[in-house]
PDB file of C-alpha atoms in Angstrom:
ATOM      1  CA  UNK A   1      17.086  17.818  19.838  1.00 85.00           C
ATOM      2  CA  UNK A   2      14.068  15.527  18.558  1.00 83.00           C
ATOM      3  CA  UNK A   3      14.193  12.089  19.431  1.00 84.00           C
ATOM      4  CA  UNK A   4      11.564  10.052  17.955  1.00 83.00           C
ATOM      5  CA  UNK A   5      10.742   6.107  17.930  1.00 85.00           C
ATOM      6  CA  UNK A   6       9.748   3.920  14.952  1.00 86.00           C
ATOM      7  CA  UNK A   7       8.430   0.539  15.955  1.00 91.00           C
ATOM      8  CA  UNK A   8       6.930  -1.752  13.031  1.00 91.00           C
ATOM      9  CA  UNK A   9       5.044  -4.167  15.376  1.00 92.00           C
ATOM     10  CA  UNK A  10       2.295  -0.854  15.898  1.00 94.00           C
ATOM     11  CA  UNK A  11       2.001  -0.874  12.113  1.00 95.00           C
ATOM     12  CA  UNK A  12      -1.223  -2.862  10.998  1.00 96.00           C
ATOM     13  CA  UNK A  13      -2.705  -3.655   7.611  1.00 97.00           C
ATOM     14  CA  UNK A  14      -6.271  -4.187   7.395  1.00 98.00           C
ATOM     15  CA  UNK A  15      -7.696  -5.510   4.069  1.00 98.00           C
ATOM     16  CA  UNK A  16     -11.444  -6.322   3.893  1.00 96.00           C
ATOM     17  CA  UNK A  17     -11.659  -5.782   7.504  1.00 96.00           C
ATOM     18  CA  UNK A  18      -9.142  -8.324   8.441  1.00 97.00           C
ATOM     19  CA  UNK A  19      -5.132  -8.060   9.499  1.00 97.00           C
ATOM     20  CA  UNK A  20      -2.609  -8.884   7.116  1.00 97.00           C
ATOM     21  CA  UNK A  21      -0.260 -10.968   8.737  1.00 96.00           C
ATOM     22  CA  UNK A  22       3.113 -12.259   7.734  1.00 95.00           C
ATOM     23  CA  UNK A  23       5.203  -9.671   6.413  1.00 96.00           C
ATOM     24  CA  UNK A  24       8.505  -9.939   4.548  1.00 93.00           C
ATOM     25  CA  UNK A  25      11.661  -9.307   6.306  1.00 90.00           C
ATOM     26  CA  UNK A  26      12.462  -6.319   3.602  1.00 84.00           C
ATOM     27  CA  UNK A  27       9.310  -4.262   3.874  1.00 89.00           C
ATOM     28  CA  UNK A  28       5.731  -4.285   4.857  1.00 94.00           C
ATOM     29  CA  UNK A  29       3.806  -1.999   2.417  1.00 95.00           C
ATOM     30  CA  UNK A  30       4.885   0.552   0.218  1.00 96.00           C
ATOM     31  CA  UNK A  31       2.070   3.570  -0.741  1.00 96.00           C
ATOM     32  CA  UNK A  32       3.134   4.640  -4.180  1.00 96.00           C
ATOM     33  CA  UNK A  33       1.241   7.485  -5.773  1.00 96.00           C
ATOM     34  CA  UNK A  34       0.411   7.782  -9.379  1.00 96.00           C
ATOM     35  CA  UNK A  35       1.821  10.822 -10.091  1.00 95.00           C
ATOM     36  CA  UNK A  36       2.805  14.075  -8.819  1.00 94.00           C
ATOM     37  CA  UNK A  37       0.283  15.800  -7.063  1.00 93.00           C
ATOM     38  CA  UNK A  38       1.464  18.994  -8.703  1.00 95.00           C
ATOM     39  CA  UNK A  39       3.233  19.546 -12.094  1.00 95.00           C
ATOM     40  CA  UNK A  40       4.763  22.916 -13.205  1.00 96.00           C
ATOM     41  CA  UNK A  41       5.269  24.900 -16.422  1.00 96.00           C
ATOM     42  CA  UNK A  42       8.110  27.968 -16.540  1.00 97.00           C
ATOM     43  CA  UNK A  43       7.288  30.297 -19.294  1.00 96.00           C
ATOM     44  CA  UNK A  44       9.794  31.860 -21.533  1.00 96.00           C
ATOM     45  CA  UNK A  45      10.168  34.669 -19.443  1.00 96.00           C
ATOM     46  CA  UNK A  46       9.952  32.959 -16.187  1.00 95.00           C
ATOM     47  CA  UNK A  47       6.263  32.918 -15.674  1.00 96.00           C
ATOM     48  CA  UNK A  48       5.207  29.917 -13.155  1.00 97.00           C
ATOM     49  CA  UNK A  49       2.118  27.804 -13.463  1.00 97.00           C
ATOM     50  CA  UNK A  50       1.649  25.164 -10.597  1.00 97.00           C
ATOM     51  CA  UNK A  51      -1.090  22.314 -12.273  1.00 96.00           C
ATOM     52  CA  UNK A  52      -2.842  20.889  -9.210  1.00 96.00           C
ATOM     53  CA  UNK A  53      -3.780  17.403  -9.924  1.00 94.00           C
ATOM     54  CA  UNK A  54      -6.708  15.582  -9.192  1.00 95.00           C
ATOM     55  CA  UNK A  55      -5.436  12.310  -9.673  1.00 96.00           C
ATOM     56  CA  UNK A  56      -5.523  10.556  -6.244  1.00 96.00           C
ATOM     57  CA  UNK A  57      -5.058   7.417  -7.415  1.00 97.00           C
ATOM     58  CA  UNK A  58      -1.887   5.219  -6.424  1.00 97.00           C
ATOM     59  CA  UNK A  59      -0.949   1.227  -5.500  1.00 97.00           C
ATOM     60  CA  UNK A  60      -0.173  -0.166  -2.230  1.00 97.00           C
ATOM     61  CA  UNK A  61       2.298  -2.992  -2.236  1.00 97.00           C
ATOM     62  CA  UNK A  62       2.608  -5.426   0.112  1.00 96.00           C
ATOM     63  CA  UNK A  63       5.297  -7.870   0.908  1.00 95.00           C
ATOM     64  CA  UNK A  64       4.698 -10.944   2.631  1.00 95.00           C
ATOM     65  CA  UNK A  65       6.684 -13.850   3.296  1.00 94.00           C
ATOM     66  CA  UNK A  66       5.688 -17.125   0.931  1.00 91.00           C
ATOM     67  CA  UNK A  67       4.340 -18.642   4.217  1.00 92.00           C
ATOM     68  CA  UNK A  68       2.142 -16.140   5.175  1.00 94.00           C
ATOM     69  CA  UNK A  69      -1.545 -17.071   6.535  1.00 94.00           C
ATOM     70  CA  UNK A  70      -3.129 -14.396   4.687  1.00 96.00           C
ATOM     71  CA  UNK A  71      -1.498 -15.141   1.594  1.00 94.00           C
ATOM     72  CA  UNK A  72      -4.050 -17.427   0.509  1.00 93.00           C
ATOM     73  CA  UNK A  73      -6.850 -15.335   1.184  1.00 96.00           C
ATOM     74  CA  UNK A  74      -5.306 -12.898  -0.888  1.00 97.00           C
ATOM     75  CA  UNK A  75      -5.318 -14.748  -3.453  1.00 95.00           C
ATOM     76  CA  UNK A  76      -8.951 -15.567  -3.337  1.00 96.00           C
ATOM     77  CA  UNK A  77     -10.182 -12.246  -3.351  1.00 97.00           C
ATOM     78  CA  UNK A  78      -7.710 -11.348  -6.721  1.00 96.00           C
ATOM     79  CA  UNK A  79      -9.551 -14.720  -8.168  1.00 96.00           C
ATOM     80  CA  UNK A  80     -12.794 -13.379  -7.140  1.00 96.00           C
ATOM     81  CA  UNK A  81     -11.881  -9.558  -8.228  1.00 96.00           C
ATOM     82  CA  UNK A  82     -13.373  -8.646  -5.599  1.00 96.00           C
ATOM     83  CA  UNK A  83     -13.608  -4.593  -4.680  1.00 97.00           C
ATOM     84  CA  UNK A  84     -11.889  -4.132  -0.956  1.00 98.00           C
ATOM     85  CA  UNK A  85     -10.967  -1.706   1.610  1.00 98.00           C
ATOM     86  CA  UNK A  86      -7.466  -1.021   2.779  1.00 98.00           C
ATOM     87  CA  UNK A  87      -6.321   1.427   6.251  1.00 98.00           C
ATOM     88  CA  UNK A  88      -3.097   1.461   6.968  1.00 97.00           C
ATOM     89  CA  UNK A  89      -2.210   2.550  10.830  1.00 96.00           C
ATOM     90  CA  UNK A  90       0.875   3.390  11.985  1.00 94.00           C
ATOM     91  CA  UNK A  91       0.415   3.926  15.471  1.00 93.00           C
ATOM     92  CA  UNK A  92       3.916   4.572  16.943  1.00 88.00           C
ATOM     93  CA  UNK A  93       3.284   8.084  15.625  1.00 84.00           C
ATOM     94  CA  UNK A  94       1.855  10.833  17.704  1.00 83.00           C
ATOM     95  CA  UNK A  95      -0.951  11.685  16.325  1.00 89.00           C
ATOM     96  CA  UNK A  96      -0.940   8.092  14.723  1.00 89.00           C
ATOM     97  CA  UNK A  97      -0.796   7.679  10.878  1.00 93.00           C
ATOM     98  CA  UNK A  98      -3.539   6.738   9.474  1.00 96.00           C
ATOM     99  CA  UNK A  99      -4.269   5.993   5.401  1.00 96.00           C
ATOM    100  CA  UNK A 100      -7.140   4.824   4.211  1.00 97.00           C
ATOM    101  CA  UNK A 101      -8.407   3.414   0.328  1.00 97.00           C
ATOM    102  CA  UNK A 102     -11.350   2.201  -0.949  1.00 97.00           C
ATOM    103  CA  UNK A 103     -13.217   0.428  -3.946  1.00 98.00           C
ATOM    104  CA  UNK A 104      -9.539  -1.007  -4.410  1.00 98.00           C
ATOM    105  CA  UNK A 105      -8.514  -3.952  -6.290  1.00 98.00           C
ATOM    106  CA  UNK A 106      -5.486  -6.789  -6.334  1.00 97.00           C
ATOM    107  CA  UNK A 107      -4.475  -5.733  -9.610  1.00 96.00           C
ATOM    108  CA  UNK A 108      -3.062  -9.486 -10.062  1.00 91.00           C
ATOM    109  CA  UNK A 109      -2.997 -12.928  -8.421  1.00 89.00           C
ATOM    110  CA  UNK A 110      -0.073 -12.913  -6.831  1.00 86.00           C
ATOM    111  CA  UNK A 111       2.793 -15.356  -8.020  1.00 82.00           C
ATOM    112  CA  UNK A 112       3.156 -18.383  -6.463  1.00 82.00           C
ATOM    113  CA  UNK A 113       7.090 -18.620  -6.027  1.00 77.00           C
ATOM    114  CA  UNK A 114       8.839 -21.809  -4.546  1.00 77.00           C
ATOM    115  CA  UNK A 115      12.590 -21.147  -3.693  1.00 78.00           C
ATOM    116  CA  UNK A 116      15.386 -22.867  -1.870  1.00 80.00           C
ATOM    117  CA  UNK A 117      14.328 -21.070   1.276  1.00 82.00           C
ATOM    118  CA  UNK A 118      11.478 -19.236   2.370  1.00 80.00           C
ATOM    119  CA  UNK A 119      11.062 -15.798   0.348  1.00 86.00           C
ATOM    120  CA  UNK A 120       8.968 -12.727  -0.409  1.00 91.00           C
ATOM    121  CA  UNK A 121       5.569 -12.373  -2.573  1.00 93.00           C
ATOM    122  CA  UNK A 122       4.270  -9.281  -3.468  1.00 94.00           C
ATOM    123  CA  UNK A 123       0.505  -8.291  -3.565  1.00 96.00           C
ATOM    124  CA  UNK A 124       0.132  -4.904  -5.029  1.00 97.00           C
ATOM    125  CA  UNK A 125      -3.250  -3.107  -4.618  1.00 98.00           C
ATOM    126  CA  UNK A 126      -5.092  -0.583  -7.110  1.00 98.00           C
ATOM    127  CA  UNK A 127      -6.011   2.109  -5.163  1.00 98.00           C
ATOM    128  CA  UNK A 128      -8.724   4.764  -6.873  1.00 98.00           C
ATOM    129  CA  UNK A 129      -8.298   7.104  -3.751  1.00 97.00           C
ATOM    130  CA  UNK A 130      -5.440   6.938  -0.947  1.00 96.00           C
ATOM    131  CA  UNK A 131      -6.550   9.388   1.353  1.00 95.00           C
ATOM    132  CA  UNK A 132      -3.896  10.013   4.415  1.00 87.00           C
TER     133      UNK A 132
END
């Protein structure tokens, strides 16, 4: 039997060298590739043909609460469209997970949401490359 531990306070989120901070209650970030990394074709008569992709493109989406310190710098660097670097570490993994992108970009500025109570904001990231 395999008993394993998840714990999301040895997950970090480093953007432009800095830690994200102030994640949603939901989720923290979500790595969504672009599309299969393999697509097939079955010929009339059975025949397989497995289409490696070269795509490695995907988004990473973050969700952090509408209070969140590094909200606002967030925002700047969408204003600024400025290229940045994400890694992704989840540590209570042994080995830990690690995913890294670069040359990425917030693909939008973020919405600025005011509710009756505290919510969520999404930042999604443009990622050219996710390698993991």
């Amino acid at each position: 039997m395999n008993v394993t531990n998840y714990d999301p306070r040895k997950v970090s989120v480093v953007v432009d060298g800095r830690i994200v901070t102030g994640f949603a209650d939901s989720s923290m970030i979500t790595i969504a590739r672009s599309e299969d990394i393999v697509s097939t074709s079955v010929g009339t008569q059975g025949d397989v043909v497995y289409s490696e992709s070269a795509n490695r493109s995907g988004t990473l989406t973050m969700s952090l609460q509408s209070t969140s310190a590094s909200l606002v710098w967030l925002k700047n660097i969408a204003k600024s469209r400025k290229e940045i670097s994400v890694v992704i570490t989840d540590a209570s993994q042994t080995p830990a997970e690690v995913t890294n992108a670069s040359r990425c970009r917030i693909t939008r500025i973020p919405d600025n949401k005011k509710e009756k109570t505290a919510g969520s904001v999404d930042v999604t990231i443009f990622a050219p490359e996710i390698i993991d």
